[in-house]
Amino acid sequence: MKPVVCKFGGSSLADGTNILKVCEILRSDPARKYAVVSAPGKRYSGDTKVTDLLYECYREAKEKGSCAGTFAKIRTRFQSIVDELGMSSFNIGAILDETEKQIDEKKSADFTASRGEYLNARVIAAKLGWTFVDAKDIIFFKKDGTFDEEKSYPSIAARLKECDEAVIPGFYGTDAEGNIKTFSRGGSDISGSIVARAVNADLYENWTDVSGFLACDPRIVNSPERIEVISFKELRELSYMGANVLHADSIFPVRKGDIPIKIKNTFRPQDPGTLILPSKKYGAPGNTVTGIAGKKDFTVIFLEKSMMNGEIGFARKVLSILENHKICFEHMPSGIDTLSLVIESRYLNGGLLEELLSEIRDAVHPDYVRVLENIALVATVGHGMASSIGTSARLFKALSEAGINVRMIDQGSSELNIIVGIDNDDYEKCVRAIYHEFFADKKN
Ligand code: ADP
Ligand code: ASP
Ligand code: MG
C-alpha cells in the first residue's frame, strides 16, 4: 500500500483540543503514515501565531541578548498544549529550556522561526507514539538557497523507510553550511509536498481550516462555492495570486511525481474537500471559471515610445535596470509601442521608484512615462475560459456594471488567466463582481 502524507497547518494545531482531532484523523486510516506539521497558529482572531512570536524572540535576543520576555509566551502555549493533551510525563520544560538557550546563543532568524514546527512535532510525535524525524536531517538546501532535491529525496526516503509512522516538522531544513534554513512563510505546505514526493505517496493530504479550495477568498465573499477538482496549473495561478490556502511553490514536488493533492478540513473531516490533479478535462461545460484570487499594493510603470517594437534591446535594457536593483517584476504586459512593468510596491520604497525612473529615462529615452500606484491585481483563472466564447466580455461587463475602473489588463498567453489591475480601494468590490457574474447565479 502506498502511503498518504498528511500536512496539518497551524490553524489545525493551535491548541490541545485541535491536536487531538488531528491525532484522530491520523489514526483513522492506516495509509496515513507520515504527518508534516506546522507551528501552532491563531486560536482566535486577534491571537498571535507561534511563528510570529518566535520572530519577535529573535529580535529580542539580538537587541537585548535574551529572548526571555517573549519566550515566556511560547513556554505558556506549549505547556498548556501538553496539559490539554494529558501528557504529564512528557518533559516539555527541558525541551523549552534548551530551545530558549539555543535561540539566545545562535541569534539566527531562521533557526528561531523554525522552533515552532520543531516543538510541535516533538509533542505530536510523543502523543501519537510515532517516530519524530527532524527535518534538519532529511531536507537540504543548496548553496544558492534553493531546495536540494538530489540530496533530500534519497535521504527522506531512506530515513522514513525505517519508520512505520513518523511526524516531521514542516517549514525548515539544513543549508549548505549546516545551519537551519526556513522556506518562505507558509512553507510547511512545501515540506509536505517534498515528503510526499520522496516516499512516492498515493496522495498528499493538506489539512486546514476550510473545506477545500474555494472559488474565491471566503473573507471577501461569504461562503463561496467549493472547487471540486482543480488542475495543478490553475492552482499555481490562484495560489500565486494570493489564494494562500496552499503555498504557491508547494505544487512543484508533487507535480513531478504525479501525486494528487487533497485539501481537507480538520474540523469537518467528512467534507469531500478539493482534489488537485496534474491535469483535468479542460473546458468542460459549466466550468468556465475555476476561481478568482488577487493581491493589493502594486506599482505599474507604463512606458511608451514610437517604434519601440523595432528597437532591439529595449526590453532588455529596462529589465537589466530592475536586475541591477535586484527587483522582481510580476508582469510585463506590452503593446507595439508600449511596455508596462508591474512591480510589488514594497520593492520601491525609500526613493527607489524615482531612481528607477531616472535610470529608465537615461537608458531607453521613452516618449512618455506614467506611474500608477496603489494598484491591486485580480486574476480570473480557468482552463475552460479558452473554449468559452465571450468570457472576457462577461468579465468586463460585470466590472463596468459595478463601477470599477480597469487600469490595466493582462491576459497571459496560456489563456488560463485574465488579470486586471484596479485601484486598491476597488479590490474587494472587484472580486465580488467577478464571483457574482460567474458563480453566484450558476451561469458559470
Ligand atoms: P493553514 O494554517 O492550514 O496553513 P492558511 O491560513 O495558510 O492555513 O490557509 C487557509 C486560509 O486560506 C483559510 O482560512 C482562508 O481564510 C484562506 N483563503 C484565501 N483564499 C482562499 C480560497 N480561495 N479558498 C480557501 N481558503 C482561502
Ligand atoms: N509556521 C510557518 C508560518 O507561519 C510555516 C507554516 O505554517 O507553513 O509561516
Ligand atoms: Mg498555510
Short mmCIF file of C-alpha atoms and ligand atoms in Angstrom, two decimals:
data_model
loop_
_atom_site.label_atom_id
_atom_site.label_comp_id
_atom_site.label_asym_id
_atom_site.label_seq_id
_atom_site.Cartn_x
_atom_site.Cartn_y
_atom_site.Cartn_z
CA MET A 1 0.00 0.00 0.00
CA LYS A 2 1.43 3.38 -1.00
CA PRO A 3 1.42 5.83 1.93
CA VAL A 4 -0.59 9.01 2.30
CA VAL A 5 1.35 12.05 3.54
CA CYS A 6 -0.69 14.47 5.64
CA LYS A 7 0.27 18.08 6.33
CA PHE A 8 -1.54 19.92 9.10
CA GLY A 9 -1.44 23.73 9.12
CA GLY A 10 -1.14 25.98 12.15
CA SER A 11 -4.89 26.60 12.13
CA SER A 12 -5.39 22.85 12.74
CA LEU A 13 -2.85 22.69 15.55
CA ALA A 14 -3.47 25.84 17.54
CA ASP A 15 -4.27 24.11 20.84
CA GLY A 16 -4.51 20.70 22.53
CA THR A 17 -8.17 20.14 21.60
CA ASN A 18 -7.39 20.61 17.93
CA ILE A 19 -4.28 18.43 18.14
CA LEU A 20 -6.50 15.63 19.50
CA LYS A 21 -8.69 15.95 16.38
CA VAL A 22 -5.55 15.71 14.25
CA CYS A 23 -4.44 12.55 16.08
CA GLU A 24 -7.88 11.04 15.46
CA ILE A 25 -7.66 11.80 11.74
CA LEU A 26 -4.19 10.24 11.51
CA ARG A 27 -5.22 7.12 13.40
CA SER A 28 -8.43 6.65 11.39
CA ASP A 29 -6.62 5.49 8.23
CA PRO A 30 -3.58 3.17 8.30
CA ALA A 31 -2.37 4.64 4.97
CA ARG A 32 -1.72 7.94 6.80
CA LYS A 33 1.81 7.08 7.83
CA TYR A 34 3.65 10.38 7.69
CA ALA A 35 2.49 13.67 9.20
CA VAL A 36 4.14 17.01 8.45
CA VAL A 37 3.15 19.63 10.99
CA SER A 38 3.19 23.43 11.29
CA ALA A 39 3.67 25.53 14.39
CA PRO A 40 0.55 26.34 16.44
CA GLY A 41 -1.43 29.08 14.68
CA LYS A 42 -4.04 31.51 15.97
CA ARG A 43 -6.56 30.15 18.49
CA TYR A 44 -8.96 33.06 17.94
CA SER A 45 -8.95 36.19 15.82
CA GLY A 46 -6.52 38.64 17.39
CA ASP A 47 -4.30 35.85 18.74
CA THR A 48 -0.63 35.63 17.64
CA LYS A 49 0.83 32.67 15.72
CA VAL A 50 3.75 30.94 17.45
CA THR A 51 5.93 31.66 14.39
CA ASP A 52 5.27 35.40 14.76
CA LEU A 53 6.15 35.20 18.47
CA LEU A 54 9.39 33.46 17.50
CA TYR A 55 10.39 36.21 15.07
CA GLU A 56 9.80 38.58 17.99
CA CYS A 57 12.08 36.36 20.16
CA TYR A 58 14.80 36.66 17.54
CA ARG A 59 14.61 40.47 17.57
CA GLU A 60 14.64 40.49 21.36
CA ALA A 61 17.65 38.14 21.56
CA LYS A 62 19.51 40.33 19.08
CA GLU A 63 18.72 43.60 20.82
CA LYS A 64 18.84 42.59 24.47
CA GLY A 65 20.92 39.40 24.41
CA SER A 66 17.99 37.35 25.73
CA CYS A 67 14.58 36.39 24.33
CA ALA A 68 13.19 35.61 27.81
CA GLY A 69 10.34 38.21 27.67
CA THR A 70 8.61 36.84 24.58
CA PHE A 71 9.76 33.26 25.02
CA ALA A 72 7.67 33.14 28.21
CA LYS A 73 4.55 33.33 25.96
CA ILE A 74 5.77 30.39 23.86
CA ARG A 75 6.51 28.45 27.02
CA THR A 76 2.94 29.02 28.25
CA ARG A 77 1.45 27.95 24.92
CA PHE A 78 3.34 24.67 24.70
CA GLN A 79 2.88 23.94 28.39
CA SER A 80 -0.88 24.34 28.04
CA ILE A 81 -0.94 22.17 24.87
CA VAL A 82 0.88 19.40 26.75
CA ASP A 83 -1.52 19.80 29.70
CA GLU A 84 -4.58 19.65 27.43
CA LEU A 85 -3.18 16.50 25.84
CA GLY A 86 -2.77 14.94 29.28
CA MET A 87 0.94 14.28 28.71
CA SER A 88 2.11 14.75 32.28
CA SER A 89 5.17 12.52 31.86
CA PHE A 90 6.41 14.40 28.78
CA ASN A 91 9.15 16.79 29.88
CA ILE A 92 8.35 19.77 27.64
CA GLY A 93 10.05 22.04 30.20
CA ALA A 94 13.50 20.62 29.44
CA ILE A 95 12.99 20.90 25.66
CA LEU A 96 11.81 24.51 26.06
CA ASP A 97 14.82 25.39 28.26
CA GLU A 98 17.21 24.01 25.65
CA THR A 99 15.38 25.84 22.84
CA GLU A 100 15.48 29.19 24.67
CA LYS A 101 19.21 28.78 25.27
CA GLN A 102 19.85 27.98 21.60
CA ILE A 103 17.83 31.00 20.41
CA ASP A 104 19.89 33.31 22.64
CA GLU A 105 23.17 31.76 21.51
CA LYS A 106 22.57 31.38 17.77
CA LYS A 107 20.85 34.70 17.07
CA SER A 108 19.59 33.30 13.77
CA ALA A 109 16.18 34.37 12.44
CA ASP A 110 15.67 31.11 10.55
CA PHE A 111 16.71 28.87 13.42
CA THR A 112 14.45 30.76 15.82
CA ALA A 113 11.44 30.76 13.47
CA SER A 114 11.79 27.02 12.85
CA ARG A 115 11.34 26.14 16.54
CA GLY A 116 7.53 26.35 16.40
CA GLU A 117 7.40 23.42 14.00
CA TYR A 118 10.17 21.59 15.88
CA LEU A 119 8.43 21.82 19.27
CA ASN A 120 5.01 20.99 17.88
CA ALA A 121 6.33 17.92 16.04
CA ARG A 122 8.08 16.70 19.20
CA VAL A 123 4.81 16.97 21.17
CA ILE A 124 2.59 15.40 18.48
CA ALA A 125 5.01 12.51 17.84
CA ALA A 126 5.07 11.74 21.57
CA LYS A 127 1.27 11.93 21.80
CA LEU A 128 0.81 9.54 18.86
CA GLY A 129 3.69 7.26 19.84
CA TRP A 130 5.17 7.84 16.36
CA THR A 131 8.83 8.49 15.48
CA PHE A 132 9.96 12.12 15.46
CA VAL A 133 12.13 12.70 12.37
CA ASP A 134 13.83 16.08 12.39
CA ALA A 135 13.56 17.97 9.07
CA LYS A 136 17.14 19.18 9.56
CA ASP A 137 18.40 15.62 8.90
CA ILE A 138 16.42 14.98 5.70
CA ILE A 139 15.59 18.28 3.93
CA PHE A 140 18.53 20.21 2.43
CA PHE A 141 19.15 23.46 0.60
CA LYS A 142 21.87 24.18 -1.96
CA LYS A 143 24.49 26.93 -1.71
CA ASP A 144 22.28 29.30 -3.74
CA GLY A 145 19.46 28.83 -1.21
CA THR A 146 17.22 26.67 -3.41
CA PHE A 147 15.90 23.27 -2.36
CA ASP A 148 18.41 20.46 -2.96
CA GLU A 149 16.26 17.66 -4.35
CA GLU A 150 19.14 15.36 -5.24
CA LYS A 151 20.33 15.26 -1.66
CA SER A 152 16.94 15.45 0.06
CA TYR A 153 14.77 12.87 -1.71
CA PRO A 154 17.03 9.83 -1.14
CA SER A 155 17.67 10.88 2.41
CA ILE A 156 13.95 11.34 3.22
CA ALA A 157 13.08 8.02 1.56
CA ALA A 158 15.82 6.12 3.41
CA ARG A 159 15.02 7.62 6.81
CA LEU A 160 11.24 7.16 6.54
CA LYS A 161 11.61 3.59 5.33
CA GLU A 162 12.97 2.82 8.78
CA CYS A 163 9.79 4.11 10.48
CA ASP A 164 6.31 2.62 10.49
CA GLU A 165 4.93 6.08 11.14
CA ALA A 166 6.62 9.43 11.60
CA VAL A 167 5.98 13.07 12.45
CA ILE A 168 8.16 15.59 10.62
CA PRO A 169 8.27 19.32 11.36
CA GLY A 170 7.45 21.48 8.32
CA PHE A 171 8.93 24.81 7.18
CA TYR A 172 12.68 24.14 7.51
CA GLY A 173 15.75 22.11 6.58
CA THR A 174 19.52 22.50 6.58
CA ASP A 175 21.52 24.84 4.32
CA ALA A 176 24.83 24.11 2.59
CA GLU A 177 26.76 25.34 5.66
CA GLY A 178 24.85 23.07 8.03
CA ASN A 179 22.64 25.81 9.50
CA ILE A 180 18.87 25.70 9.84
CA LYS A 181 17.11 27.46 6.97
CA THR A 182 13.39 28.05 6.50
CA PHE A 183 11.22 28.23 3.40
CA SER A 184 9.19 31.42 2.98
CA ARG A 185 6.13 31.96 5.19
CA GLY A 186 3.52 29.24 4.87
CA GLY A 187 6.32 26.89 3.78
CA SER A 188 5.16 23.78 5.66
CA ASP A 189 2.97 23.17 2.60
CA ILE A 190 6.22 22.81 0.61
CA SER A 191 7.75 20.44 3.19
CA GLY A 192 4.64 18.23 2.98
CA SER A 193 4.85 18.14 -0.80
CA ILE A 194 8.56 17.25 -0.67
CA VAL A 195 7.94 14.38 1.75
CA ALA A 196 5.04 13.12 -0.41
CA ARG A 197 7.27 13.07 -3.47
CA ALA A 198 10.19 11.43 -1.64
CA VAL A 199 8.09 8.48 -0.44
CA ASN A 200 6.12 8.31 -3.72
CA ALA A 201 2.87 8.85 -1.84
CA ASP A 202 -0.50 7.81 -3.15
CA LEU A 203 -1.88 11.18 -2.09
CA TYR A 204 -0.75 14.40 -0.40
CA GLU A 205 -3.46 15.48 2.05
CA ASN A 206 -3.27 19.10 3.12
CA TRP A 207 -5.43 19.62 6.21
CA THR A 208 -6.54 23.17 7.02
CA ASP A 209 -9.48 25.12 8.43
CA VAL A 210 -11.64 25.37 5.30
CA SER A 211 -13.46 22.61 3.43
CA GLY A 212 -11.36 22.88 0.30
CA PHE A 213 -10.12 25.37 -2.21
CA LEU A 214 -12.94 27.88 -2.59
CA ALA A 215 -13.77 29.80 -5.73
CA CYS A 216 -12.54 32.97 -4.00
CA ASP A 217 -11.32 34.24 -0.65
CA PRO A 218 -14.01 33.47 1.98
CA ARG A 219 -13.03 36.68 3.79
CA ILE A 220 -14.34 38.66 0.79
CA VAL A 221 -17.37 36.63 -0.32
CA ASN A 222 -19.47 34.86 2.26
CA SER A 223 -19.29 31.04 1.80
CA PRO A 224 -18.02 30.91 -1.78
CA GLU A 225 -18.52 27.73 -3.78
CA ARG A 226 -16.05 24.93 -3.18
CA ILE A 227 -13.91 23.87 -6.13
CA GLU A 228 -14.31 20.12 -6.53
CA VAL A 229 -11.41 19.42 -8.87
CA ILE A 230 -8.67 21.78 -9.96
CA SER A 231 -5.53 21.30 -12.07
CA PHE A 232 -2.01 21.99 -10.83
CA LYS A 233 -1.73 24.83 -13.35
CA GLU A 234 -4.91 26.52 -12.14
CA LEU A 235 -3.87 26.06 -8.54
CA ARG A 236 -0.44 27.57 -9.21
CA GLU A 237 -2.05 30.66 -10.79
CA LEU A 238 -4.55 31.08 -7.97
CA SER A 239 -2.19 30.45 -5.08
CA TYR A 240 0.50 32.66 -6.61
CA MET A 241 -2.09 35.40 -6.97
CA GLY A 242 -2.97 35.31 -3.29
CA ALA A 243 -5.25 32.33 -2.59
CA ASN A 244 -2.99 31.43 0.30
CA VAL A 245 -4.74 28.23 1.31
CA LEU A 246 -1.72 26.47 -0.22
CA HIS A 247 1.81 27.90 -0.72
CA ALA A 248 2.31 28.51 -4.47
CA ASP A 249 5.63 26.62 -4.53
CA SER A 250 4.20 23.51 -2.89
CA ILE A 251 2.91 22.30 -6.26
CA PHE A 252 6.30 21.55 -7.84
CA PRO A 253 7.48 18.47 -5.91
CA VAL A 254 4.16 16.57 -6.17
CA ARG A 255 3.66 17.65 -9.78
CA LYS A 256 6.95 15.99 -10.73
CA GLY A 257 5.81 12.80 -9.01
CA ASP A 258 2.27 12.94 -10.47
CA ILE A 259 0.87 12.82 -6.94
CA PRO A 260 -2.58 14.37 -6.40
CA ILE A 261 -3.23 16.79 -3.53
CA LYS A 262 -6.39 16.86 -1.47
CA ILE A 263 -7.33 19.89 0.61
CA LYS A 264 -9.32 18.77 3.66
CA ASN A 265 -10.89 20.46 6.68
CA THR A 266 -9.61 19.25 10.07
CA PHE A 267 -12.82 20.48 11.69
CA ARG A 268 -15.12 18.81 9.13
CA PRO A 269 -13.20 15.70 8.02
CA GLN A 270 -16.37 14.26 6.49
CA ASP A 271 -16.48 17.05 3.86
CA PRO A 272 -15.18 15.98 0.45
CA GLY A 273 -12.60 18.78 0.09
CA THR A 274 -10.85 19.73 -3.15
CA LEU A 275 -8.89 17.34 -5.33
CA ILE A 276 -5.92 18.83 -7.17
CA LEU A 277 -4.84 16.79 -10.17
CA PRO A 278 -1.94 17.02 -12.60
CA SER A 279 -4.49 17.71 -15.34
CA LYS A 280 -8.24 17.68 -15.74
CA LYS A 281 -10.75 17.73 -18.53
CA TYR A 282 -10.33 21.21 -19.87
CA GLY A 283 -13.22 23.40 -20.75
CA ALA A 284 -15.98 21.09 -19.61
CA PRO A 285 -19.35 22.83 -19.96
CA GLY A 286 -20.46 24.65 -16.85
CA ASN A 287 -16.87 25.15 -15.76
CA THR A 288 -15.67 28.31 -17.44
CA VAL A 289 -14.03 29.98 -14.48
CA THR A 290 -12.45 27.84 -11.78
CA GLY A 291 -11.52 30.52 -9.28
CA ILE A 292 -10.63 34.14 -8.54
CA ALA A 293 -7.73 35.47 -6.47
CA GLY A 294 -5.85 38.70 -6.04
CA LYS A 295 -3.32 40.84 -4.25
CA LYS A 296 -3.05 44.51 -3.37
CA ASP A 297 -0.20 47.04 -3.44
CA PHE A 298 1.44 47.03 -6.84
CA THR A 299 3.00 49.84 -8.83
CA VAL A 300 2.72 49.95 -12.62
CA ILE A 301 5.37 51.78 -14.66
CA PHE A 302 3.97 52.44 -18.12
CA LEU A 303 6.44 53.29 -20.91
CA GLU A 304 5.58 54.46 -24.42
CA LYS A 305 7.96 55.06 -27.31
CA SER A 306 7.23 55.26 -31.04
CA MET A 307 8.74 52.34 -32.95
CA MET A 308 9.57 50.57 -29.69
CA ASN A 309 8.89 47.25 -31.42
CA GLY A 310 11.77 47.85 -33.84
CA GLU A 311 14.26 48.95 -31.20
CA ILE A 312 16.46 45.97 -30.49
CA GLY A 313 17.27 45.54 -26.80
CA PHE A 314 14.60 47.95 -25.43
CA ALA A 315 13.07 45.45 -23.02
CA ARG A 316 16.45 44.01 -22.10
CA LYS A 317 17.79 47.44 -21.10
CA VAL A 318 14.74 48.12 -18.95
CA LEU A 319 14.85 44.71 -17.32
CA SER A 320 18.56 44.89 -16.61
CA ILE A 321 17.89 48.05 -14.55
CA LEU A 322 15.50 46.01 -12.40
CA GLU A 323 18.05 43.20 -12.23
CA ASN A 324 20.78 45.58 -11.02
CA HIS A 325 18.49 46.66 -8.20
CA LYS A 326 17.52 43.01 -7.50
CA ILE A 327 13.84 43.78 -8.11
CA CYS A 328 11.46 41.09 -9.45
CA PHE A 329 8.65 42.19 -11.71
CA GLU A 330 5.29 40.48 -11.51
CA HIS A 331 4.00 41.05 -15.05
CA MET A 332 5.11 42.85 -18.18
CA PRO A 333 2.18 43.45 -20.50
CA SER A 334 3.30 45.00 -23.77
CA GLY A 335 1.86 46.52 -26.94
CA ILE A 336 3.51 47.58 -30.21
CA ASP A 337 4.84 50.83 -28.76
CA THR A 338 4.17 50.30 -25.07
CA LEU A 339 5.56 48.29 -22.21
CA SER A 340 4.34 48.18 -18.62
CA LEU A 341 6.17 46.85 -15.61
CA VAL A 342 4.06 45.64 -12.72
CA ILE A 343 6.10 45.56 -9.51
CA GLU A 344 5.20 44.94 -5.88
CA SER A 345 5.22 48.39 -4.24
CA ARG A 346 7.21 47.15 -1.24
CA TYR A 347 10.29 46.87 -3.51
CA LEU A 348 10.09 50.55 -4.42
CA ASN A 349 10.19 52.29 -1.06
CA GLY A 350 12.79 54.81 0.08
CA GLY A 351 13.14 56.77 -3.16
CA LEU A 352 13.90 53.69 -5.28
CA LEU A 353 10.99 54.40 -7.64
CA GLU A 354 12.43 57.81 -8.60
CA GLU A 355 15.88 56.26 -9.03
CA LEU A 356 14.48 53.56 -11.32
CA LEU A 357 12.55 56.07 -13.42
CA SER A 358 15.59 58.21 -13.93
CA GLU A 359 17.71 55.22 -14.94
CA ILE A 360 14.99 54.05 -17.35
CA ARG A 361 14.77 57.53 -18.93
CA ASP A 362 18.56 57.62 -19.40
CA ALA A 363 18.75 54.09 -20.80
CA VAL A 364 15.85 53.98 -23.30
CA HIS A 365 14.56 57.59 -23.68
CA PRO A 366 10.83 56.80 -23.68
CA ASP A 367 8.43 59.40 -25.19
CA TYR A 368 6.09 59.04 -22.25
CA VAL A 369 6.29 57.57 -18.75
CA ARG A 370 3.36 57.13 -16.38
CA VAL A 371 3.29 55.60 -12.93
CA LEU A 372 0.19 54.10 -11.35
CA GLU A 373 0.46 53.43 -7.62
CA ASN A 374 -1.79 51.55 -5.16
CA ILE A 375 -2.88 49.04 -7.77
CA ALA A 376 -4.46 45.68 -6.93
CA LEU A 377 -4.32 42.71 -9.31
CA VAL A 378 -7.23 40.31 -9.62
CA ALA A 379 -6.81 37.05 -11.55
CA THR A 380 -9.73 35.12 -13.03
CA VAL A 381 -8.49 31.60 -13.69
CA GLY A 382 -9.85 28.56 -15.53
CA HIS A 383 -8.91 26.22 -18.34
CA GLY A 384 -12.48 26.50 -19.54
CA MET A 385 -12.10 30.17 -20.46
CA ALA A 386 -10.17 29.36 -23.63
CA SER A 387 -13.11 27.44 -25.11
CA SER A 388 -15.98 29.59 -23.84
CA ILE A 389 -16.83 32.42 -26.19
CA GLY A 390 -17.49 35.75 -24.51
CA THR A 391 -15.76 35.14 -21.17
CA SER A 392 -13.80 38.42 -21.30
CA ALA A 393 -16.90 40.29 -22.39
CA ARG A 394 -18.80 38.98 -19.35
CA LEU A 395 -15.92 39.80 -17.05
CA PHE A 396 -15.52 43.38 -18.23
CA LYS A 397 -19.27 43.99 -18.36
CA ALA A 398 -19.52 42.83 -14.74
CA LEU A 399 -16.74 45.21 -13.74
CA SER A 400 -18.26 48.12 -15.60
CA GLU A 401 -21.67 47.48 -14.03
CA ALA A 402 -20.00 47.52 -10.62
CA GLY A 403 -18.45 50.91 -11.47
CA ILE A 404 -14.87 49.62 -11.38
CA ASN A 405 -12.26 51.41 -13.42
CA VAL A 406 -9.90 48.88 -15.03
CA ARG A 407 -6.42 50.43 -15.11
CA MET A 408 -4.57 47.54 -16.73
CA ILE A 409 -5.34 44.22 -18.44
CA ASP A 410 -3.00 41.27 -18.81
CA GLN A 411 -4.19 38.11 -20.46
CA GLY A 412 -1.43 35.53 -20.27
CA SER A 413 -0.58 33.53 -23.38
CA SER A 414 -1.85 30.37 -21.65
CA GLU A 415 -5.48 31.56 -21.92
CA LEU A 416 -5.79 30.27 -18.40
CA ASN A 417 -5.78 33.59 -16.64
CA ILE A 418 -7.13 37.09 -17.19
CA ILE A 419 -5.57 39.63 -14.82
CA VAL A 420 -6.99 43.09 -14.27
CA GLY A 421 -5.26 45.94 -12.48
CA ILE A 422 -7.61 48.15 -10.48
CA ASP A 423 -7.31 50.65 -7.61
CA ASN A 424 -6.56 49.06 -4.22
CA ASP A 425 -9.82 50.54 -2.92
CA ASP A 426 -11.82 48.61 -5.53
CA TYR A 427 -10.22 45.24 -4.72
CA GLU A 428 -12.96 43.58 -2.68
CA LYS A 429 -15.69 45.04 -4.92
CA CYS A 430 -13.91 43.63 -7.98
CA VAL A 431 -13.60 40.09 -6.55
CA ARG A 432 -17.29 40.15 -5.59
CA ALA A 433 -18.38 41.40 -9.03
CA ILE A 434 -16.48 38.64 -10.85
CA TYR A 435 -17.67 35.99 -8.39
CA HIS A 436 -21.29 37.01 -8.79
CA GLU A 437 -21.01 37.03 -12.57
CA PHE A 438 -19.56 33.53 -12.85
CA PHE A 439 -20.75 31.69 -9.75
CA ALA A 440 -23.49 33.16 -7.62
CA ASP A 441 -26.25 32.81 -10.18
CA LYS A 442 -24.87 29.50 -11.57
CA LYS A 443 -24.19 30.97 -15.01
CA ASN A 444 -20.68 29.50 -14.93
P1 ADP B 1 -3.00 26.63 7.43
O1 ADP B 1 -2.86 27.18 8.82
O2 ADP B 1 -3.76 25.34 7.41
O3 ADP B 1 -1.72 26.57 6.69
P2 ADP B 1 -3.78 29.01 5.97
O4 ADP B 1 -4.24 30.10 6.88
O5 ADP B 1 -2.39 29.12 5.42
O6 ADP B 1 -3.99 27.62 6.70
O7 ADP B 1 -4.79 28.85 4.74
C1 ADP B 1 -6.17 28.68 4.96
C2 ADP B 1 -6.89 30.01 4.81
O8 ADP B 1 -6.74 30.48 3.48
C3 ADP B 1 -8.37 29.94 5.02
O9 ADP B 1 -8.71 30.03 6.39
C4 ADP B 1 -8.90 31.12 4.20
O10 ADP B 1 -9.18 32.23 5.02
C5 ADP B 1 -7.74 31.49 3.29
N1 ADP B 1 -8.09 31.54 1.86
C6 ADP B 1 -7.79 32.53 0.99
N2 ADP B 1 -8.24 32.26 -0.22
C7 ADP B 1 -8.87 31.05 -0.15
C8 ADP B 1 -9.55 30.22 -1.11
N3 ADP B 1 -9.68 30.57 -2.39
N4 ADP B 1 -10.06 29.04 -0.66
C9 ADP B 1 -9.94 28.67 0.62
N5 ADP B 1 -9.32 29.41 1.56
C10 ADP B 1 -8.77 30.59 1.19
N1 ASP B 2 4.74 28.39 10.69
C1 ASP B 2 5.19 28.93 9.42
C2 ASP B 2 4.43 30.20 9.13
O1 ASP B 2 3.64 30.66 9.94
C3 ASP B 2 5.10 27.94 8.31
C4 ASP B 2 3.72 27.37 8.04
O2 ASP B 2 2.83 27.49 8.88
O3 ASP B 2 3.52 26.80 6.96
O4 ASP B 2 4.65 30.80 8.10
MG MG B 3 -0.72 27.82 5.33
#
